[in-house]
């Protein structure tokens, strides 16, 4: 519901309220974001302008400082971080956007060319658009707010329109600012590196600017485009949590500024570093979407709100709600060393085990025997596959599995036909050294002809092979960002235009091939973000397939992203990333909580392992809806404990699958009980060793020793899944 009298604006659903009101000068001032409040007409009492020192509240003679803003401007009295900066044609950087009008519409309009949350029917959400104008500069600003009926979430974005003569340049254009009334919060971010993606980092706020960013041309493994503000006592189940997530895959800033009087100003949007967008008369700029979630049920409540919104109203297409196939990927099984015979053997061997989809990874095209050639040459490597990729697809299908292929569409190898023909298509600054990453360059996806060319090649392969699945990889970041197509004054647009090109190719391929399942990837989880979730309902969470490392990666990823979005595979032991030896049951127990598969050579299994894997696949298939789409409850954190536990619970709470892992073995260990979460306290559950009520299982818990005895193994890296079923 959106209430407004043209001065006060209250967006409200069953759980939350988001309120702002016009300041005396016509700029929107923030009032409140939190638990649902009853409507009142006049919110002036909650915006007591006189409470701030040195604040003169006369419409045209006042100070902006210490007032909470919706979308703060720079250079006229508010000295904290602004939401945007426009360099006007005269070189000045001051703006003054004042309210002109507003509209309220049912549903949620699309953002042209950009991924965004959506509605399926108009009654699922309402959208408020605020129109503001800077009369002197003749710029217009539209601030958009959507409130969802069924989610404690607000989606926001901004659009700038240049109406005056001469060009203005946007030097910063964030998607949303949120001014919090105090700074008694801790900042949580998901940070890491290749193979250690999305680890949880939590620290108290201090005065000044703090946060995370990417300047790599991709959202990156270093930081996810997300941050949360938690009260110091907020835990998994209790306390306030505010999440801010950016639906974007390129450079971003997610940061906050704690001011002198303790206001916390949070911003999320396109990364400012290197960004400059020129607006000629009549041109406009649309920011990506930011999603703000509020929860008083702790971090777990916030995560489940993101999961349901992102799982059902950001991910799209036929695969959004469909159980995902059990796949086998040959990457860790063969790397580049395969031929038609070995691939068909692997597929046949996997099919016998119950695998449903075979994915041929890197090395099937051009003359690619290692990572130093052929990217861009998306046609069969005939030395390996003499009958062509189409024939291979048929032979693989004949074994009883579907067929998927790996591409790295945005890249070109210096040693490739494509680079020989079009060296100018690789991003570079003329005359300067071109930095290579993994022996490759990045194609200039800001150019339409480049995207068209790659579309045509991929289109042909997908049609020839009648492909069922695409793994879209991206293995290096962008350096020497520059486009030969753009004039000097537009070079600050390259990285955003690049991402728009990526989205354009995804849009064209996913709409032409709606039945194809897309999985995003970027050296593992280097671009695992909400932007790509819109096109690809699952992403390869990390190149690190070690079960123990995966506990942290999947636990951290679950802060924002649902289980169905996380590609998770069983690989060989010793693990290729860590050298760690783990039992195959432990490896499977972690990978079950995602889009499950195997990444190894099944021909190397012993007969006993084959039986085990057959059982694993049958077990997973019988429960995969619950593993992939259940409500997720984190129980014990791998960042804080030797014991990790989490649960996927059915919506009616009649069933649950609880993963429990003990990383290191301990002699004569302390008695440990794992208190479950997310159950119905009044229901009774068979949990495998007996029957207990939900209240008992959540308060008294299950004995870790009992679990270990059930597994009948000991040593390091133990893990299992408990299955809970309601009994009368
Ligand atoms: C990086 C990916 O993350 C891997 O899964 C694999 O596809 C390789 N690239 C192939 O080069």
XYZ file of C-alpha atoms and ligand atoms in Angstrom:
739
model
C 0.000 0.000 0.000
C 1.295 3.491 -0.774
C -0.182 6.428 1.121
C 0.585 9.964 0.096
C -0.813 13.459 0.369
C 1.774 14.813 -2.056
C 4.146 15.747 0.793
C 4.303 12.673 3.013
C 4.936 9.246 1.463
C 4.347 5.986 3.288
C 5.026 2.641 1.608
C 3.600 -0.095 3.765
C 2.921 -3.831 3.663
C 2.158 -6.411 6.371
C 5.677 -6.294 7.713
C 7.435 -3.047 6.861
C 6.993 0.680 6.453
C 9.199 2.982 4.394
C 8.464 6.661 4.996
C 9.796 9.938 3.654
C 8.512 13.449 3.404
C 9.406 16.605 1.555
C 11.785 18.967 3.343
C 10.915 22.682 3.423
C 12.879 23.252 0.218
C 11.088 20.523 -1.716
C 13.813 17.901 -1.524
C 12.768 14.499 -0.159
C 13.929 13.824 3.408
C 14.072 10.330 4.827
C 11.909 9.533 7.847
C 11.870 5.809 8.564
C 12.514 2.257 7.328
C 11.566 -0.608 9.614
C 8.693 -2.506 11.189
C 5.239 -1.677 9.835
C 3.754 1.479 11.350
C 0.130 2.563 11.224
C -0.576 5.231 8.658
C -0.782 8.875 9.649
C -1.221 11.817 7.332
C 1.487 14.068 8.624
C 4.893 12.649 9.525
C 6.418 15.984 10.570
C 6.694 14.803 14.176
C 9.128 12.095 13.016
C 11.218 14.594 11.089
C 11.873 17.258 13.738
C 14.038 19.566 11.750
C 14.766 21.795 14.693
C 16.475 19.044 16.711
C 19.699 19.368 14.822
C 22.237 22.009 15.866
C 22.891 24.903 13.493
C 19.995 23.891 11.283
C 17.979 26.799 10.023
C 14.818 25.463 8.532
C 13.630 28.199 6.266
C 12.735 27.035 2.777
C 15.417 29.090 1.058
C 17.812 29.780 3.836
C 18.767 26.629 5.547
C 21.485 24.116 6.132
C 21.230 20.617 4.819
C 23.577 19.174 7.342
C 22.321 16.666 9.889
C 19.063 16.130 8.070
C 18.194 12.671 6.782
C 17.875 12.628 3.004
C 16.461 10.304 0.410
C 18.934 11.055 -2.354
C 21.411 13.645 -1.063
C 23.187 16.149 -3.226
C 26.692 17.545 -2.911
C 28.079 20.998 -2.465
C 25.283 22.851 -0.696
C 25.645 22.195 2.970
C 25.398 18.448 3.415
C 28.988 17.391 3.792
C 28.488 13.650 3.973
C 28.785 11.367 0.950
C 26.254 12.357 -1.770
C 24.097 9.903 -3.740
C 25.065 11.494 -7.048
C 27.273 14.131 -8.572
C 26.469 15.961 -11.799
C 29.050 18.080 -13.477
C 26.992 20.790 -15.161
C 27.953 22.271 -18.560
C 29.497 25.280 -16.763
C 31.751 22.976 -14.725
C 29.915 23.468 -11.426
C 28.944 20.367 -9.463
C 26.000 21.663 -7.461
C 22.488 20.318 -8.037
C 19.184 21.194 -6.450
C 16.451 18.711 -7.322
C 13.058 19.756 -5.946
C 9.836 17.858 -5.967
C 7.556 18.356 -8.973
C 5.065 15.485 -8.973
C 4.566 11.863 -8.148
C 2.784 8.869 -9.651
C 1.679 5.608 -8.082
C 1.208 2.601 -10.348
C 0.190 -0.980 -9.712
C 2.905 -3.582 -10.308
C 6.441 -2.747 -11.291
C 7.682 -1.323 -14.598
C 10.729 -2.921 -16.270
C 14.104 -1.211 -16.294
C 15.171 -0.957 -19.925
C 18.216 -3.128 -20.622
C 18.801 -3.956 -16.968
C 17.967 -6.930 -14.773
C 15.491 -6.213 -11.985
C 12.951 -7.794 -9.697
C 9.525 -8.119 -11.288
C 5.909 -8.946 -10.591
C 3.732 -11.516 -12.342
C 0.476 -9.761 -11.536
C -0.114 -6.108 -10.775
C -1.420 -6.773 -7.290
C 1.975 -8.103 -6.156
C 3.502 -4.635 -5.781
C 3.012 -0.901 -6.112
C 5.510 1.560 -7.508
C 5.906 5.184 -6.519
C 7.824 7.448 -8.860
C 8.945 10.838 -7.651
C 9.671 13.475 -10.252
C 12.176 16.157 -9.243
C 13.656 18.990 -11.230
C 16.727 21.175 -10.997
C 15.272 24.285 -12.654
C 18.550 26.126 -13.045
C 20.497 23.261 -14.595
C 17.428 21.890 -16.375
C 17.995 18.341 -15.266
C 15.193 16.047 -14.172
C 15.444 13.168 -11.721
C 13.007 10.301 -11.245
C 13.289 8.273 -8.051
C 11.478 4.962 -8.169
C 10.308 2.935 -5.143
C 8.517 -0.403 -5.344
C 6.974 -2.034 -2.300
C 6.162 -5.734 -2.605
C 3.017 -7.172 -1.088
C 4.641 -10.431 0.007
C 8.225 -9.457 0.791
C 9.710 -7.114 3.419
C 11.582 -5.369 0.628
C 11.757 -2.090 -1.263
C 13.276 -1.896 -4.758
C 14.781 1.452 -5.692
C 16.429 3.087 -8.664
C 17.035 6.548 -10.124
C 16.789 7.964 -13.630
C 18.387 11.210 -14.761
C 17.189 13.185 -17.775
C 19.136 16.063 -19.312
C 16.760 18.713 -20.637
C 19.005 21.747 -20.823
C 21.412 22.667 -23.592
C 24.963 21.409 -23.463
C 26.210 18.197 -21.947
C 26.141 17.385 -18.257
C 28.245 14.529 -16.890
C 27.172 12.143 -14.175
C 30.237 11.504 -12.033
C 28.357 9.378 -9.548
C 24.850 7.912 -9.750
C 24.088 5.495 -6.956
C 20.930 3.424 -6.968
C 19.852 4.078 -3.400
C 20.839 5.940 -0.283
C 19.509 5.015 3.119
C 20.020 7.421 6.030
C 19.785 5.497 9.303
C 19.048 7.547 12.412
C 22.019 6.238 14.405
C 25.210 4.269 14.021
C 24.749 1.546 16.601
C 25.134 -1.057 13.878
C 27.633 -3.586 12.658
C 28.453 -3.822 8.980
C 28.339 -7.262 7.387
C 29.871 -7.872 3.970
C 30.576 -10.940 1.838
C 34.223 -10.770 0.872
C 37.026 -13.085 -0.138
C 39.018 -14.063 -3.198
C 39.121 -16.691 -5.924
C 38.298 -20.046 -4.244
C 37.300 -18.275 -1.023
C 34.280 -16.348 -2.224
C 31.651 -14.686 -0.027
C 33.130 -15.245 3.404
C 31.255 -13.410 6.132
C 32.922 -10.317 7.631
C 31.226 -8.389 10.412
C 32.595 -5.334 12.227
C 31.266 -2.380 14.237
C 30.709 0.897 12.419
C 33.119 3.713 13.112
C 32.893 7.360 12.127
C 33.795 8.063 8.530
C 33.465 6.099 5.310
C 33.658 2.284 5.220
C 32.464 -0.425 2.875
C 33.343 -2.568 -0.097
C 33.653 -2.047 -3.836
C 34.727 -3.517 -7.114
C 36.795 -1.755 -9.760
C 37.458 -4.950 -11.751
C 34.722 -4.622 -14.345
C 32.849 -7.502 -12.646
C 31.134 -7.675 -9.293
C 34.083 -9.907 -8.296
C 35.180 -12.604 -5.887
C 36.713 -9.932 -3.670
C 33.392 -8.449 -2.553
C 29.750 -9.160 -3.323
C 27.484 -6.190 -4.212
C 25.801 -6.383 -0.850
C 26.030 -5.091 2.707
C 23.926 -5.483 5.815
C 23.512 -3.350 8.917
C 22.950 -5.387 12.067
C 22.375 -4.318 15.639
C 25.241 -5.554 17.849
C 22.934 -8.132 19.439
C 21.455 -9.318 16.134
C 22.027 -13.028 15.593
C 20.565 -15.616 13.233
C 17.123 -15.549 14.799
C 16.686 -12.250 16.611
C 17.344 -8.596 16.090
C 17.228 -5.991 13.379
C 18.926 -6.622 10.054
C 18.843 -4.317 7.044
C 20.230 -5.717 3.799
C 21.137 -3.655 0.738
C 21.791 -5.582 -2.439
C 22.572 -4.332 -5.929
C 21.101 -6.024 -8.977
C 24.222 -5.487 -11.033
C 27.278 -7.407 -12.271
C 29.881 -4.697 -12.853
C 31.822 -2.234 -10.738
C 29.987 -1.240 -7.600
C 30.286 0.691 -4.350
C 28.528 -0.504 -1.192
C 29.534 1.785 1.584
C 28.387 3.950 4.423
C 29.415 7.193 5.997
C 28.924 7.697 9.722
C 28.551 11.426 10.303
C 29.480 13.607 13.240
C 26.081 13.271 14.910
C 25.898 9.555 14.313
C 23.633 9.360 11.271
C 24.686 6.400 9.126
C 24.342 7.099 5.445
C 24.407 3.925 3.370
C 24.876 3.961 -0.406
C 24.823 1.249 -3.009
C 25.268 1.657 -6.744
C 27.570 1.595 -9.753
C 31.213 1.993 -8.708
C 32.333 5.567 -8.913
C 35.928 4.770 -9.844
C 36.384 5.474 -13.534
C 32.678 6.153 -14.052
C 31.518 9.252 -15.953
C 28.332 9.258 -18.002
C 27.706 12.093 -20.408
C 24.165 13.313 -20.910
C 23.484 15.406 -23.965
C 20.210 17.278 -24.244
C 17.349 14.752 -24.331
C 19.445 11.826 -23.080
C 18.768 9.896 -19.915
C 20.558 7.517 -17.585
C 18.922 4.699 -15.658
C 20.739 3.311 -12.598
C 20.579 -0.390 -11.773
C 18.171 -1.493 -9.083
C 18.958 -1.676 -5.379
C 16.914 -3.951 -3.121
C 16.503 -3.049 0.551
C 15.281 -5.730 2.951
C 14.329 -5.165 6.570
C 13.937 -7.927 9.127
C 13.543 -8.145 12.878
C 14.067 -11.903 12.790
C 17.816 -11.635 12.637
C 20.115 -12.424 9.803
C 18.145 -15.591 9.044
C 14.946 -13.611 8.533
C 16.751 -11.197 6.226
C 18.266 -14.044 4.197
C 14.953 -15.847 3.763
C 13.394 -12.593 2.531
C 16.138 -12.273 -0.099
C 15.816 -15.963 -1.009
C 12.106 -15.781 -1.674
C 12.270 -12.478 -3.552
C 15.343 -13.401 -5.592
C 14.332 -17.028 -6.103
C 10.818 -16.219 -7.304
C 10.843 -12.653 -8.579
C 14.368 -12.070 -9.848
C 15.349 -15.425 -11.332
C 13.213 -16.027 -14.417
C 12.238 -18.565 -16.994
C 11.110 -22.156 -17.036
C 13.963 -23.278 -14.790
C 13.108 -20.831 -12.017
C 10.824 -23.295 -10.217
C 11.913 -26.528 -11.883
C 13.981 -29.116 -10.018
C 17.489 -28.778 -11.421
C 19.117 -31.782 -13.115
C 21.954 -33.781 -11.555
C 24.880 -32.978 -13.795
C 28.392 -34.153 -14.395
C 31.027 -31.699 -15.568
C 34.291 -33.026 -17.011
C 36.522 -30.084 -16.006
C 38.251 -31.579 -12.971
C 37.948 -35.030 -14.550
C 39.909 -34.341 -17.743
C 40.816 -30.636 -17.905
C 41.775 -30.096 -21.578
C 42.758 -33.697 -22.179
C 39.795 -35.430 -23.810
C 38.518 -36.674 -27.143
C 35.211 -37.869 -28.469
C 35.689 -41.384 -27.167
C 36.593 -40.367 -23.623
C 33.707 -37.910 -23.435
C 31.171 -40.479 -24.581
C 32.616 -42.987 -22.100
C 32.323 -40.484 -19.261
C 28.762 -39.647 -20.236
C 27.813 -43.329 -20.465
C 29.441 -44.127 -17.150
C 27.645 -41.198 -15.484
C 24.308 -42.070 -17.083
C 24.446 -45.529 -15.493
C 24.789 -43.853 -12.111
C 21.668 -41.754 -12.612
C 23.257 -38.482 -13.808
C 20.865 -36.511 -16.041
C 23.057 -33.944 -17.785
C 26.594 -34.085 -19.121
C 28.452 -30.778 -19.394
C 31.462 -30.527 -21.674
C 33.643 -27.817 -20.183
C 36.561 -25.878 -21.659
C 38.582 -27.139 -24.630
C 36.077 -28.263 -27.298
C 36.621 -25.360 -29.756
C 39.273 -23.719 -31.951
C 42.532 -25.561 -31.280
C 42.356 -25.293 -27.518
C 44.670 -27.650 -25.633
C 45.463 -25.241 -22.823
C 44.306 -21.847 -21.634
C 46.506 -19.969 -24.087
C 44.445 -20.122 -27.266
C 41.174 -20.095 -29.203
C 38.729 -18.062 -27.097
C 36.380 -16.442 -29.605
C 36.606 -19.339 -32.083
C 33.354 -21.028 -31.102
C 33.523 -23.906 -33.558
C 34.599 -27.523 -33.121
C 38.192 -28.496 -32.375
C 38.292 -31.262 -34.966
C 41.457 -32.932 -33.715
C 39.570 -33.840 -30.534
C 36.063 -34.125 -31.969
C 36.447 -35.183 -35.624
C 32.715 -35.571 -36.271
C 31.916 -32.136 -34.904
C 30.238 -30.847 -31.773
C 26.741 -31.595 -33.123
C 27.596 -35.275 -33.600
C 29.163 -35.434 -30.148
C 25.979 -34.019 -28.652
C 23.980 -36.804 -30.297
C 26.384 -39.492 -29.100
C 26.273 -38.148 -25.563
C 22.471 -38.039 -25.668
C 22.399 -41.620 -26.878
C 23.923 -42.632 -23.522
C 20.796 -41.304 -21.819
C 21.828 -37.855 -20.588
C 21.207 -34.318 -21.777
C 24.040 -32.246 -23.210
C 25.523 -28.955 -22.020
C 28.472 -26.859 -23.157
C 30.923 -24.338 -21.737
C 31.485 -20.931 -23.343
C 33.474 -17.895 -22.354
C 31.671 -15.450 -24.647
C 33.278 -12.208 -23.499
C 36.876 -13.228 -24.185
C 39.383 -13.526 -26.985
C 42.778 -15.249 -27.018
C 45.647 -13.482 -28.787
C 46.133 -16.855 -30.506
C 42.737 -17.094 -32.202
C 41.134 -16.532 -35.584
C 38.936 -13.880 -34.019
C 41.840 -11.833 -32.701
C 43.689 -12.154 -36.010
C 40.636 -10.810 -37.838
C 39.640 -8.152 -35.298
C 42.500 -7.127 -32.983
C 40.596 -3.876 -32.428
C 37.721 -5.749 -30.750
C 39.825 -6.478 -27.669
C 39.588 -3.794 -24.992
C 42.797 -1.760 -24.944
C 44.180 1.765 -24.979
C 45.878 2.391 -28.357
C 49.637 2.452 -28.026
C 49.649 1.035 -24.511
C 50.657 -2.396 -23.293
C 47.663 -4.763 -23.216
C 47.618 -6.575 -19.904
C 46.838 -10.248 -20.316
C 44.941 -12.257 -17.720
C 44.931 -16.057 -18.054
C 46.575 -15.426 -21.461
C 43.505 -13.654 -22.803
C 41.920 -10.295 -23.567
C 38.402 -9.038 -22.982
C 36.164 -8.312 -25.962
C 34.660 -4.855 -26.158
C 31.070 -5.768 -25.335
C 30.161 -2.090 -25.294
C 30.150 -2.435 -29.114
C 27.014 -3.786 -30.676
C 28.810 -5.464 -33.602
C 30.969 -7.492 -31.192
C 27.958 -8.748 -29.255
C 26.172 -9.512 -32.544
C 29.130 -11.543 -33.779
C 29.337 -13.636 -30.602
C 25.570 -14.082 -30.577
C 25.670 -15.515 -34.103
C 28.394 -18.032 -33.227
C 26.719 -19.182 -30.021
C 23.327 -19.288 -31.691
C 24.707 -21.646 -34.319
C 26.310 -23.972 -31.768
C 23.207 -24.036 -29.572
C 21.017 -24.832 -32.570
C 23.430 -27.454 -34.019
C 23.758 -29.287 -30.730
C 20.161 -28.708 -29.578
C 21.828 -27.705 -26.355
C 20.153 -28.249 -22.985
C 22.501 -26.217 -20.828
C 25.103 -23.444 -21.129
C 27.879 -22.723 -18.641
C 28.844 -19.079 -19.254
C 32.294 -18.442 -17.825
C 34.345 -15.231 -17.457
C 37.922 -15.680 -16.333
C 39.630 -12.340 -16.097
C 38.959 -8.788 -15.032
C 39.103 -5.730 -17.239
C 42.229 -3.607 -17.562
C 43.034 -0.650 -19.812
C 39.294 0.042 -20.038
C 38.766 1.962 -23.263
C 36.590 1.626 -26.338
C 37.663 2.572 -29.838
C 34.021 3.324 -30.637
C 33.573 6.048 -28.046
C 34.816 9.642 -28.159
C 37.217 10.834 -25.416
C 34.462 12.451 -23.371
C 32.556 9.158 -23.202
C 35.367 6.835 -22.098
C 33.988 6.853 -18.545
C 30.993 4.919 -19.889
C 32.895 1.867 -21.136
C 32.547 -0.438 -18.140
C 28.824 0.144 -17.696
C 28.210 -0.172 -21.444
C 30.205 -3.422 -21.313
C 27.864 -4.876 -18.689
C 24.852 -3.700 -20.705
C 26.346 -5.665 -23.628
C 26.654 -8.774 -21.435
C 23.017 -8.392 -20.372
C 21.970 -7.878 -23.991
C 23.627 -11.136 -25.087
C 22.094 -13.004 -22.151
C 18.676 -11.538 -22.966
C 18.874 -12.520 -26.622
C 20.049 -16.068 -25.917
C 17.680 -16.781 -23.029
C 14.672 -15.482 -24.941
C 15.568 -17.407 -28.098
C 16.265 -20.595 -26.109
C 13.889 -20.497 -23.131
C 14.314 -24.213 -22.364
C 18.101 -24.002 -22.059
C 19.352 -23.910 -18.467
C 22.034 -21.220 -18.060
C 24.643 -21.375 -15.309
C 26.816 -18.309 -14.773
C 30.448 -18.617 -13.748
C 33.487 -16.374 -13.417
C 36.534 -18.382 -12.356
C 34.001 -19.911 -9.994
C 32.071 -17.298 -8.053
C 33.674 -14.130 -9.416
C 30.391 -12.724 -10.719
C 27.864 -14.440 -8.484
C 25.438 -11.556 -8.162
C 21.743 -10.654 -8.429
C 22.221 -9.181 -11.914
C 23.177 -12.527 -13.428
C 20.597 -14.424 -11.396
C 17.980 -12.665 -13.537
C 19.313 -14.459 -16.630
C 20.939 -17.574 -15.195
C 18.972 -19.202 -12.352
C 22.099 -20.914 -11.083
C 25.762 -19.955 -10.810
C 28.946 -21.940 -10.192
C 29.485 -20.857 -6.588
C 33.243 -21.415 -6.511
C 36.083 -23.254 -8.221
C 36.851 -24.570 -4.771
C 35.131 -27.956 -4.640
C 36.698 -28.973 -1.318
C 33.818 -29.928 0.997
C 35.333 -28.210 4.025
C 36.008 -24.977 2.143
C 32.539 -25.176 0.639
C 30.978 -25.021 4.115
C 32.148 -21.420 4.414
C 31.447 -20.537 0.786
C 27.895 -21.915 0.764
C 27.147 -20.599 4.255
C 28.290 -17.094 3.248
C 26.516 -17.262 -0.112
C 23.279 -18.168 1.673
C 23.257 -14.751 3.329
C 21.637 -13.433 0.119
C 21.223 -16.233 -2.417
C 18.900 -19.276 -2.354
C 20.162 -22.871 -2.476
C 18.762 -23.344 -6.009
C 21.174 -20.663 -7.260
C 24.354 -22.401 -6.055
C 26.043 -24.913 -8.336
C 27.665 -27.459 -5.975
C 29.583 -30.556 -7.097
C 31.265 -33.623 -5.637
C 34.834 -33.805 -6.901
C 37.703 -36.245 -6.485
C 39.692 -36.757 -3.303
C 42.401 -35.551 -2.707
C 40.766 -32.278 -3.673
C 42.394 -30.363 -6.540
C 42.312 -27.000 -4.792
C 43.397 -27.977 -1.279
C 44.847 -31.491 -1.468
C 42.472 -32.464 1.341
C 41.163 -36.014 1.639
C 37.492 -36.260 2.518
C 34.997 -39.099 2.490
C 32.660 -39.165 -0.502
C 29.638 -38.960 1.827
C 30.968 -35.749 3.349
C 31.513 -34.289 -0.100
C 27.984 -35.163 -1.169
C 26.397 -33.960 2.078
C 27.654 -30.432 1.398
C 26.887 -30.417 -2.333
C 23.312 -31.666 -1.802
C 22.356 -28.204 -0.540
C 22.521 -26.658 -3.994
C 22.169 -27.471 -7.689
C 23.934 -30.807 -7.262
C 26.385 -32.576 -9.532
C 29.726 -34.297 -9.942
C 32.956 -32.891 -11.304
C 35.336 -35.819 -11.813
C 35.987 -38.780 -14.062
C 33.458 -41.476 -13.092
C 35.471 -44.104 -14.953
C 37.962 -43.916 -12.098
C 35.433 -44.951 -9.444
C 35.868 -48.320 -7.739
C 32.851 -50.623 -7.867
C 32.092 -49.702 -4.260
C 32.213 -45.992 -5.095
C 29.882 -46.549 -8.024
C 27.328 -48.126 -5.713
C 27.691 -45.243 -3.270
C 27.269 -42.621 -5.996
C 24.233 -44.396 -7.405
C 22.690 -44.260 -3.943
C 23.641 -40.614 -3.522
C 21.978 -39.641 -6.789
C 18.807 -41.623 -6.043
C 18.714 -40.105 -2.541
C 19.118 -36.581 -3.934
C 16.537 -36.996 -6.671
C 13.942 -38.079 -4.134
C 14.546 -34.950 -2.069
C 15.871 -32.332 -4.463
C 12.857 -29.998 -4.339
C 13.432 -29.654 -0.607
C 17.216 -29.292 -0.954
C 16.896 -26.672 -3.682
C 13.779 -24.735 -2.725
C 13.228 -25.268 1.023
C 13.337 -22.419 3.528
C 16.934 -22.113 4.655
C 17.970 -21.860 8.311
C 21.592 -21.441 9.331
C 22.217 -23.195 12.642
C 25.950 -23.223 13.402
C 28.543 -21.127 11.593
C 31.773 -22.514 10.098
C 33.270 -19.074 10.731
C 32.769 -19.464 14.479
C 32.690 -23.151 15.245
C 34.153 -26.565 14.485
C 30.568 -27.670 13.875
C 28.595 -26.358 10.911
C 24.883 -26.987 10.594
C 22.050 -25.690 8.473
C 18.599 -26.848 7.460
C 16.279 -26.726 4.479
C 12.695 -26.848 5.724
C 9.498 -27.389 3.752
C 7.080 -24.470 3.684
C 4.503 -26.349 5.780
C 7.288 -27.410 8.184
C 6.396 -31.074 7.871
C 9.837 -32.036 6.511
C 13.393 -30.873 6.940
C 16.860 -31.834 5.770
C 19.547 -30.837 8.240
C 23.204 -30.848 7.261
C 25.649 -31.335 10.148
C 29.422 -31.310 9.823
C 32.291 -31.598 12.280
C 35.461 -30.276 10.699
C 38.183 -31.595 13.035
C 38.001 -34.639 15.207
C 38.636 -34.128 18.923
C 39.662 -36.681 21.511
C 37.297 -37.025 24.442
C 35.183 -34.160 23.063
C 32.885 -31.936 25.022
C 29.264 -32.928 24.869
C 27.768 -30.982 21.984
C 24.140 -30.732 21.021
C 22.984 -29.216 17.775
C 19.821 -27.194 18.364
C 17.836 -27.207 15.139
C 15.914 -24.267 13.692
C 12.920 -23.487 11.521
C 10.735 -26.346 12.812
C 7.193 -26.105 14.087
C 7.537 -26.360 17.899
C 4.227 -28.169 18.194
C 4.814 -30.762 15.465
C 6.433 -34.114 16.245
C 9.232 -35.297 14.001
C 10.929 -38.589 13.320
C 14.542 -37.417 13.094
C 16.224 -40.726 12.391
C 17.158 -41.757 15.936
C 13.756 -41.328 17.474
C 10.806 -38.979 17.659
C 10.788 -35.557 19.297
C 8.768 -32.383 19.082
C 9.996 -29.382 17.134
C 10.288 -27.519 20.444
C 12.565 -30.238 21.840
C 14.688 -30.470 18.733
C 15.146 -26.696 18.706
C 15.727 -26.293 22.473
C 17.369 -29.539 23.590
C 18.818 -30.372 20.197
C 20.368 -33.534 18.827
C 23.534 -35.009 20.288
C 26.549 -34.660 18.013
C 27.944 -37.907 19.402
C 24.744 -39.694 18.451
C 25.082 -38.327 14.933
C 28.725 -39.475 14.754
C 27.749 -42.963 15.935
C 25.102 -43.118 13.252
C 27.601 -42.257 10.536
C 29.905 -44.952 11.914
C 32.983 -43.098 10.835
C 35.441 -41.116 12.797
C 38.290 -38.797 12.042
C 38.284 -35.359 10.510
C 35.696 -33.922 8.122
C 32.594 -35.829 9.138
C 29.291 -34.799 7.645
C 25.807 -36.097 7.161
C 22.235 -35.069 6.458
C 19.501 -35.769 8.999
C 16.052 -36.184 7.576
C 13.092 -35.049 9.633
C 9.545 -36.101 8.831
C 6.452 -35.114 10.718
C 4.671 -37.967 12.489
C 1.176 -38.019 13.959
C 36.976 -21.495 -14.642
C 35.724 -22.164 -14.149
O 35.356 -21.670 -12.916
C 35.956 -23.668 -14.130
O 34.837 -24.311 -13.585
C 36.246 -24.141 -15.515
O 35.106 -23.959 -16.316
C 37.435 -23.394 -16.088
N 37.287 -21.969 -15.972
C 37.641 -23.748 -17.531
O 38.642 -23.018 -18.101
